[in-house]
GROMACS .gro file of C-alpha atoms in nm:
model
  356
    1MET     CA    1  -9.423  11.212  -3.889
    2ARG     CA    2  -9.246  11.514  -3.730
    3GLN     CA    3  -9.421  11.836  -3.688
    4PHE     CA    4  -9.306  12.129  -3.948
    5SER     CA    5  -9.232  12.344  -3.595
    6SER     CA    6  -8.982  12.063  -3.534
    7MET     CA    7  -8.846  12.076  -3.916
    8LEU     CA    8  -8.814  12.397  -3.890
    9ASN     CA    9  -8.558  12.446  -3.578
   10GLY     CA   10  -8.367  12.166  -3.709
   11LEU     CA   11  -8.282  12.352  -4.050
   12ALA     CA   12  -8.244  12.712  -3.823
   13ARG     CA   13  -7.950  12.502  -3.648
   14SER     CA   14  -7.808  12.379  -3.955
   15LEU     CA   15  -7.810  12.747  -4.083
   16ARG     CA   16  -7.770  12.923  -3.790
   17GLY     CA   17  -7.495  13.224  -3.779
   18LYS     CA   18  -7.657  13.266  -4.204
   19ASN     CA   19  -7.866  13.567  -4.265
   20SER     CA   20  -8.184  13.517  -4.481
   21GLY     CA   21  -8.090  13.590  -4.790
   22ASN     CA   22  -8.119  13.385  -5.098
   23ASP     CA   23  -7.763  13.406  -5.156
   24ASP     CA   24  -7.657  13.360  -4.787
   25GLY     CA   25  -7.911  13.012  -4.820
   26ARG     CA   26  -7.737  12.884  -5.125
   27ASP     CA   27  -7.422  12.859  -4.999
   28ALA     CA   28  -7.535  12.687  -4.638
   29ALA     CA   29  -7.706  12.452  -4.819
   30GLU     CA   30  -7.425  12.369  -5.072
   31ALA     CA   31  -7.209  12.331  -4.703
   32MET     CA   32  -7.421  12.092  -4.602
   33ALA     CA   33  -7.372  11.905  -4.997
   34LYS     CA   34  -6.984  11.909  -4.878
   35ASP     CA   35  -7.081  11.775  -4.530
   36ALA     CA   36  -7.322  11.482  -4.653
   37LYS     CA   37  -7.037  11.368  -4.882
   38ARG     CA   38  -6.746  11.392  -4.650
   39ASN     CA   39  -6.941  11.204  -4.462
   40ASP     CA   40  -7.020  10.917  -4.707
   41LEU     CA   41  -7.468  11.015  -4.742
   42ILE     CA   42  -7.374  11.165  -5.064
   43LEU     CA   43  -7.329  10.907  -5.407
   44ARG     CA   44  -7.277  11.038  -5.738
   45SER     CA   45  -7.232  10.738  -5.923
   46SER     CA   46  -7.280  10.343  -5.936
   47GLY     CA   47  -7.306  10.200  -5.591
   48SER     CA   48  -7.492  10.194  -5.341
   49VAL     CA   49  -7.588  10.430  -5.014
   50ASN     CA   50  -7.692  10.244  -4.679
   51VAL     CA   51  -7.687  10.509  -4.361
   52ASP     CA   52  -7.709  10.318  -3.996
   53GLY     CA   53  -7.990  10.383  -3.843
   54SER     CA   54  -8.193  10.431  -4.165
   55ASN     CA   55  -8.570  10.300  -4.302
   56ASN     CA   56  -8.393  10.338  -4.684
   57PHE     CA   57  -8.170  10.138  -4.893
   58ALA     CA   58  -8.073  10.275  -5.229
   59SER     CA   59  -7.883  10.082  -5.558
   60VAL     CA   60  -7.759  10.305  -5.837
   61PHE     CA   61  -7.604  10.190  -6.155
   62SER     CA   62  -7.510  10.364  -6.499
   63LYS     CA   63  -7.334  10.175  -6.745
   64ARG     CA   64  -7.281  10.404  -7.142
   65GLY     CA   65  -7.437  10.328  -7.472
   66GLN     CA   66  -7.290  10.316  -7.797
   67LYS     CA   67  -7.346  10.698  -7.862
   68GLY     CA   68  -6.988  10.803  -7.713
   69VAL     CA   69  -6.960  10.935  -7.373
   70ASN     CA   70  -7.254  10.861  -7.133
   71GLN     CA   71  -7.493  11.164  -7.103
   72ASP     CA   72  -7.688  11.020  -6.780
   73CYS     CA   73  -7.585  11.048  -6.395
   74ALA     CA   74  -7.739  11.037  -6.097
   75ILE     CA   75  -7.754  11.138  -5.706
   76VAL     CA   76  -7.841  11.002  -5.376
   77TRP     CA   77  -7.878  11.225  -5.078
   78GLU     CA   78  -7.924  11.055  -4.735
   79GLU     CA   79  -8.023  11.300  -4.437
   80PHE     CA   80  -8.081  11.573  -4.713
   81GLY     CA   81  -8.009  11.893  -4.537
   82CYS     CA   82  -7.935  11.749  -4.255
   83GLN     CA   83  -8.293  11.585  -4.150
   84ALA     CA   84  -8.267  11.249  -4.038
   85ASP     CA   85  -8.607  11.118  -4.173
   86MET     CA   86  -8.476  11.280  -4.559
   87LEU     CA   87  -8.369  11.151  -4.859
   88PHE     CA   88  -8.334  11.325  -5.221
   89CYS     CA   89  -8.243  11.078  -5.534
   90GLY     CA   90  -8.195  11.175  -5.882
   91ILE     CA   91  -8.134  11.093  -6.250
   92PHE     CA   92  -8.057  11.301  -6.537
   93ASP     CA   93  -8.046  11.170  -6.874
   94GLY     CA   94  -7.862  11.453  -7.098
   95HIS     CA   95  -7.882  11.505  -7.454
   96GLY     CA   96  -7.715  11.703  -7.748
   97PRO     CA   97  -7.372  11.748  -7.804
   98TRP     CA   98  -7.302  11.946  -7.443
   99GLY     CA   99  -7.579  11.694  -7.259
  100HIS     CA  100  -7.329  11.503  -7.010
  101PHE     CA  101  -7.193  11.861  -6.879
  102VAL     CA  102  -7.577  12.000  -6.925
  103ALA     CA  103  -7.694  11.645  -6.682
  104LYS     CA  104  -7.373  11.681  -6.449
  105LYS     CA  105  -7.440  12.067  -6.433
  106VAL     CA  106  -7.810  12.017  -6.306
  107ARG     CA  107  -7.737  11.758  -6.055
  108GLU     CA  108  -7.504  11.975  -5.944
  109SER     CA  109  -7.724  12.265  -5.871
  110MET     CA  110  -8.072  12.111  -5.871
  111PRO     CA  111  -8.045  11.933  -5.458
  112SER     CA  112  -7.870  12.251  -5.291
  113SER     CA  113  -8.120  12.530  -5.506
  114LEU     CA  114  -8.450  12.240  -5.335
  115LEU     CA  115  -8.310  12.252  -4.980
  116CYS     CA  116  -8.251  12.628  -4.982
  117ASN     CA  117  -8.619  12.729  -5.131
  118TRP     CA  118  -8.766  12.461  -4.925
  119GLN     CA  119  -8.610  12.640  -4.543
  120GLU     CA  120  -8.738  12.992  -4.775
  121THR     CA  121  -9.108  12.815  -4.862
  122LEU     CA  122  -9.123  12.662  -4.542
  123ALA     CA  123  -9.020  13.019  -4.357
  124GLN     CA  124  -9.262  13.193  -4.503
  125ALA     CA  125  -9.544  12.944  -4.470
  126SER     CA  126  -9.478  12.884  -4.077
  127LEU     CA  127  -9.495  13.330  -4.079
  128ASP     CA  128  -9.836  13.380  -4.289
  129PRO     CA  129 -10.107  13.380  -4.046
  130ASP     CA  130 -10.388  13.235  -4.282
  131THR     CA  131 -10.077  12.913  -4.277
  132ASP     CA  132 -10.230  12.670  -4.044
  133LEU     CA  133  -9.925  12.443  -4.064
  134GLU     CA  134 -10.100  12.207  -3.843
  135SER     CA  135 -10.430  12.094  -3.955
  136ASP     CA  136 -10.371  11.958  -4.272
  137LYS     CA  137  -9.958  11.889  -4.279
  138LYS     CA  138  -9.982  11.685  -4.555
  139GLN     CA  139 -10.138  11.884  -4.773
  140GLN     CA  140 -10.019  12.209  -4.699
  141ARG     CA  141  -9.646  11.978  -4.699
  142PHE     CA  142  -9.707  11.848  -5.050
  143HIS     CA  143  -9.761  12.250  -5.156
  144ILE     CA  144  -9.457  12.346  -4.966
  145TRP     CA  145  -9.241  12.130  -5.207
  146LYS     CA  146  -9.455  12.197  -5.498
  147HIS     CA  147  -9.360  12.565  -5.480
  148SER     CA  148  -9.032  12.504  -5.376
  149TYR     CA  149  -8.992  12.301  -5.652
  150LEU     CA  150  -9.162  12.550  -5.871
  151GLU     CA  151  -8.939  12.837  -5.760
  152THR     CA  152  -8.593  12.605  -5.762
  153CYS     CA  153  -8.632  12.418  -6.169
  154ALA     CA  154  -8.720  12.800  -6.281
  155ALA     CA  155  -8.379  12.867  -6.095
  156VAL     CA  156  -8.148  12.567  -6.194
  157ASP     CA  157  -8.271  12.650  -6.611
  158HIS     CA  158  -8.243  13.063  -6.594
  159GLU     CA  159  -7.891  12.978  -6.443
  160LEU     CA  160  -7.753  12.754  -6.702
  161LYS     CA  161  -7.885  12.984  -7.014
  162GLN     CA  162  -7.660  13.188  -6.790
  163HIS     CA  163  -7.341  12.973  -6.764
  164ARG     CA  164  -7.070  13.027  -6.917
  165LYS     CA  165  -6.874  12.753  -6.981
  166ILE     CA  166  -7.166  12.532  -7.095
  167ASP     CA  167  -7.309  12.570  -7.451
  168SER     CA  168  -7.698  12.447  -7.421
  169PHE     CA  169  -7.841  12.593  -7.663
  170TYR     CA  170  -7.897  12.282  -7.870
  171SER     CA  171  -7.816  12.064  -7.552
  172GLY     CA  172  -8.026  11.993  -7.245
  173THR     CA  173  -8.131  11.701  -7.018
  174THR     CA  174  -8.447  11.554  -6.857
  175ALA     CA  175  -8.480  11.531  -6.507
  176LEU     CA  176  -8.639  11.288  -6.192
  177THR     CA  177  -8.625  11.300  -5.848
  178ILE     CA  178  -8.783  11.206  -5.573
  179VAL     CA  179  -8.781  11.370  -5.227
  180ARG     CA  180  -8.830  11.122  -4.893
  181GLN     CA  181  -9.004  11.258  -4.623
  182GLY     CA  182  -9.068  10.997  -4.327
  183ASP     CA  183  -9.346  10.759  -4.465
  184LEU     CA  184  -9.454  11.071  -4.803
  185ILE     CA  185  -9.229  11.034  -5.137
  186TYR     CA  186  -9.194  11.397  -5.324
  187VAL     CA  187  -9.227  11.301  -5.709
  188ALA     CA  188  -9.079  11.577  -5.933
  189ASN     CA  189  -9.042  11.500  -6.343
  190ILE     CA  190  -8.914  11.706  -6.620
  191GLY     CA  191  -8.914  11.428  -6.949
  192ASP     CA  192  -8.884  11.053  -7.006
  193SER     CA  193  -8.706  10.910  -6.789
  194ARG     CA  194  -9.037  10.688  -6.507
  195ALA     CA  195  -9.038  10.636  -6.108
  196VAL     CA  196  -9.227  10.348  -6.039
  197LEU     CA  197  -9.345  10.195  -5.750
  198ALA     CA  198  -9.302   9.818  -5.617
  199THR     CA  199  -9.671   9.759  -5.483
  200THR     CA  200  -9.796   9.472  -5.287
  201SER     CA  201 -10.140   9.377  -5.422
  202ASP     CA  202 -10.404   9.212  -5.204
  203ASP     CA  203 -10.350   8.915  -5.352
  204GLY     CA  204 -10.002   8.934  -5.274
  205ASN     CA  205  -9.810   8.956  -5.547
  206LEU     CA  206  -9.563   9.217  -5.626
  207VAL     CA  207  -9.711   9.502  -5.904
  208PRO     CA  208  -9.641   9.808  -6.041
  209VAL     CA  209  -9.753  10.199  -6.007
  210GLN     CA  210  -9.655  10.428  -6.225
  211LEU     CA  211  -9.540  10.746  -6.087
  212THR     CA  212  -9.460  10.952  -6.351
  213VAL     CA  213  -9.573  11.040  -6.687
  214ASP     CA  214  -9.366  10.998  -7.011
  215PHE     CA  215  -9.376  11.323  -7.100
  216LYS     CA  216  -9.324  11.298  -7.501
  217PRO     CA  217  -9.421  11.545  -7.742
  218ASN     CA  218  -9.731  11.348  -7.901
  219LEU     CA  219  -9.913  11.363  -7.559
  220PRO     CA  220 -10.273  11.551  -7.618
  221HIS     CA  221 -10.195  11.822  -7.399
  222GLU     CA  222  -9.753  11.831  -7.467
  223ALA     CA  223  -9.808  11.870  -7.834
  224GLU     CA  224 -10.104  12.163  -7.789
  225ARG     CA  225  -9.898  12.428  -7.588
  226ILE     CA  226  -9.547  12.323  -7.888
  227ILE     CA  227  -9.839  12.348  -8.096
  228GLN     CA  228  -9.999  12.658  -7.990
  229CYS     CA  229  -9.609  12.822  -7.950
  230ARG     CA  230  -9.558  12.751  -8.319
  231GLY     CA  231  -9.342  12.466  -8.290
  232ARG     CA  232  -9.422  12.174  -8.479
  233VAL     CA  233  -9.471  11.778  -8.356
  234PHE     CA  234  -9.378  11.468  -8.595
  235CYS     CA  235  -9.156  11.166  -8.676
  236LEU     CA  236  -8.880  11.132  -8.978
  237HIS     CA  237  -8.970  10.857  -9.216
  238ASP     CA  238  -8.718  10.606  -9.113
  239GLU     CA  239  -8.827  10.668  -8.719
  240PRO     CA  240  -9.196  10.527  -8.687
  241GLY     CA  241  -9.383  10.604  -8.399
  242VAL     CA  242  -9.073  10.825  -8.215
  243HIS     CA  243  -9.216  11.198  -8.217
  244ARG     CA  244  -9.025  11.463  -8.160
  245VAL     CA  245  -9.057  11.827  -8.147
  246TRP     CA  246  -8.939  12.074  -8.416
  247LEU     CA  247  -8.859  12.446  -8.490
  248PRO     CA  248  -9.077  12.648  -8.681
  249ASP     CA  249  -8.878  12.618  -9.064
  250GLU     CA  250  -8.669  12.454  -8.998
  251GLU     CA  251  -8.582  12.011  -8.934
  252SER     CA  252  -8.381  12.092  -8.590
  253PRO     CA  253  -8.344  11.995  -8.346
  254GLY     CA  254  -8.603  11.701  -8.285
  255LEU     CA  255  -8.637  11.667  -7.962
  256ALA     CA  256  -8.788  11.332  -7.866
  257MET     CA  257  -8.941  11.479  -7.564
  258SER     CA  258  -9.118  11.789  -7.438
  259ARG     CA  259  -8.960  11.859  -7.076
  260ALA     CA  260  -8.602  12.005  -7.057
  261PHE     CA  261  -8.364  12.196  -6.886
  262GLY     CA  262  -8.160  12.341  -7.150
  263ASP     CA  263  -8.285  12.321  -7.540
  264TYR     CA  264  -8.302  12.703  -7.580
  265CYS     CA  265  -8.326  12.752  -7.917
  266ILE     CA  266  -8.621  12.588  -7.913
  267LYS     CA  267  -8.756  12.692  -7.535
  268ASP     CA  268  -8.984  12.944  -7.691
  269TYR     CA  269  -9.138  12.728  -7.909
  270GLY     CA  270  -9.362  12.485  -7.699
  271LEU     CA  271  -9.080  12.302  -7.453
  272ILE     CA  272  -9.038  12.379  -7.101
  273SER     CA  273  -8.812  12.257  -6.820
  274VAL     CA  274  -9.191  12.266  -6.561
  275PRO     CA  275  -9.191  11.962  -6.382
  276GLU     CA  276  -9.484  11.775  -6.282
  277VAL     CA  277  -9.510  11.701  -5.888
  278THR     CA  278  -9.646  11.458  -5.644
  279GLN     CA  279  -9.684  11.274  -5.399
  280ARG     CA  280  -9.746  10.936  -5.250
  281HIS     CA  281  -9.781  10.798  -4.902
  282ILE     CA  282  -9.546  10.480  -4.837
  283THR     CA  283  -9.746  10.186  -4.687
  284SER     CA  284  -9.556   9.854  -4.586
  285ARG     CA  285  -9.702   9.745  -4.899
  286ASP     CA  286  -9.506   9.950  -5.062
  287GLU     CA  287  -9.155   9.756  -5.121
  288PHE     CA  288  -8.914   9.993  -5.341
  289VAL     CA  289  -8.921  10.199  -5.640
  290VAL     CA  290  -8.667  10.270  -5.937
  291LEU     CA  291  -8.629  10.527  -6.136
  292ALA     CA  292  -8.445  10.478  -6.485
  293THR     CA  293  -8.365  10.662  -6.802
  294ASP     CA  294  -8.552  10.592  -7.146
  295GLY     CA  295  -8.278  10.368  -7.228
  296VAL     CA  296  -8.457  10.110  -7.003
  297TRP     CA  297  -8.763  10.205  -7.064
  298ASP     CA  298  -8.758  10.157  -7.436
  299VAL     CA  299  -8.717   9.780  -7.350
  300VAL     CA  300  -8.821   9.699  -6.978
  301SER     CA  301  -9.153   9.705  -6.895
  302ASN     CA  302  -9.307   9.787  -6.538
  303GLN     CA  303  -9.418   9.479  -6.420
  304GLU     CA  304  -9.105   9.307  -6.574
  305ALA     CA  305  -8.820   9.601  -6.356
  306ILE     CA  306  -9.019   9.482  -6.088
  307GLN     CA  307  -8.951   9.126  -6.107
  308ILE     CA  308  -8.562   9.151  -6.184
  309VAL     CA  309  -8.546   9.403  -5.869
  310SER     CA  310  -8.758   9.213  -5.640
  311SER     CA  311  -8.537   8.910  -5.795
  312THR     CA  312  -8.214   9.036  -5.677
  313PRO     CA  313  -8.081   8.883  -5.358
  314ASP     CA  314  -7.859   9.158  -5.356
  315LYS     CA  315  -8.020   9.450  -5.300
  316ALA     CA  316  -7.659   9.676  -5.339
  317LYS     CA  317  -7.689   9.502  -5.704
  318ALA     CA  318  -8.064   9.543  -5.803
  319ALA     CA  319  -7.941   9.893  -5.983
  320LYS     CA  320  -7.705   9.686  -6.185
  321GLN     CA  321  -7.842   9.379  -6.233
  322LEU     CA  322  -8.179   9.581  -6.406
  323VAL     CA  323  -7.921   9.751  -6.569
  324GLU     CA  324  -7.746   9.467  -6.778
  325SER     CA  325  -8.098   9.336  -6.834
  326ALA     CA  326  -8.228   9.586  -7.042
  327VAL     CA  327  -7.869   9.596  -7.218
  328GLN     CA  328  -7.976   9.220  -7.299
  329ALA     CA  329  -8.354   9.348  -7.428
  330TRP     CA  330  -8.150   9.600  -7.647
  331LYS     CA  331  -7.973   9.283  -7.826
  332LYS     CA  332  -8.297   9.130  -7.841
  333LYS     CA  333  -8.519   9.362  -7.959
  334ARG     CA  334  -8.333   9.661  -8.104
  335LYS     CA  335  -8.112   9.491  -8.350
  336GLY     CA  336  -7.966   9.751  -8.555
  337ILE     CA  337  -7.988  10.011  -8.350
  338ALA     CA  338  -7.722  10.244  -8.123
  339MET     CA  339  -7.795  10.131  -7.787
  340ASP     CA  340  -7.867  10.449  -7.568
  341ASP     CA  341  -7.740  10.512  -7.251
  342ILE     CA  342  -7.865  10.319  -6.940
  343SER     CA  343  -7.899  10.424  -6.553
  344ALA     CA  344  -8.125  10.329  -6.290
  345ILE     CA  345  -8.190  10.384  -5.895
  346CYS     CA  346  -8.343  10.141  -5.693
  347LEU     CA  347  -8.448  10.319  -5.406
  348PHE     CA  348  -8.585  10.038  -5.112
  349PHE     CA  349  -8.861  10.163  -4.795
  350HIS     CA  350  -8.851   9.956  -4.546
  351SER     CA  351  -8.481   9.774  -4.473
  352SER     CA  352  -8.175   9.933  -4.424
  353SER     CA  353  -7.968   9.557  -4.473
  354PRO     CA  354  -7.817   9.473  -4.826
  355LEU     CA  355  -7.953   9.149  -4.786
  356GLU     CA  356  -8.262   8.967  -4.839
   0.00000   0.00000   0.00000
């Protein structure tokens, strides 16, 4: 694993010629994104990313549901921040009249903002005489990434509110993202998309490990916050079991999640855009991680998902196979209910070959 000093030097070389101000750092990060796109290191559509020499292989697929325009979108960015051992990926599930615009805007803004905040936080930590970056690298890295994510999500939500061409008052998006750095992954989740790791148990079976919490309004700690902020949580009569967030005196907006970007109509009543950030050390037992919107998890279990992915011979088609399996499950399990948009990213850890 790289030393913190080498990471700082590498990023400094990437940002050479730029001032240390936040605007310049953001410009440099956005320039990196453009360079990465030109070099086929960024994928923003269905497909796969397989960079020579990388330990990662990513498969992405998205399918429009039956409710109109596809409001899901995704991104995979190899060599994130010009770091050979880093990857960023994320999946976003928009909702409301402007949801597809909100999701795409957050997908556009979040990686560059995160990269900028990570660079600044790293630089500050390296200058802090009370911080020993080498003594407990794993814990220090986690604190740096968590702080960077918290700063990023606050900034992205603020920018979205100020955006003149996107009306996010009654629209928003979830955001589930992962940064892989060497043998560590950092997971940040806002909303009800889910990340599930496939790992090998002691008896040799592939088993799922859910890495995120589905932030639904009826979770005790989420409901408590919403009620304290005068929001309401209840199910409609024709939707038993589907808890939604409502304004104090109106049956609106009826959000089925407790955290999201946008949705400013209810931000003062308990909805937040604060991510839960966690880390996990990747070992030789860990095969891949699936990031998927709730269109998958509403009809496919964690165990079923990893079995579908692991049994797909061509890794490049793994996400498509999972999504198509979810489509068939919708037809069987939810007859008469309009199918949701369904999207997935399958990130394989140890092989750069598209074939098993």
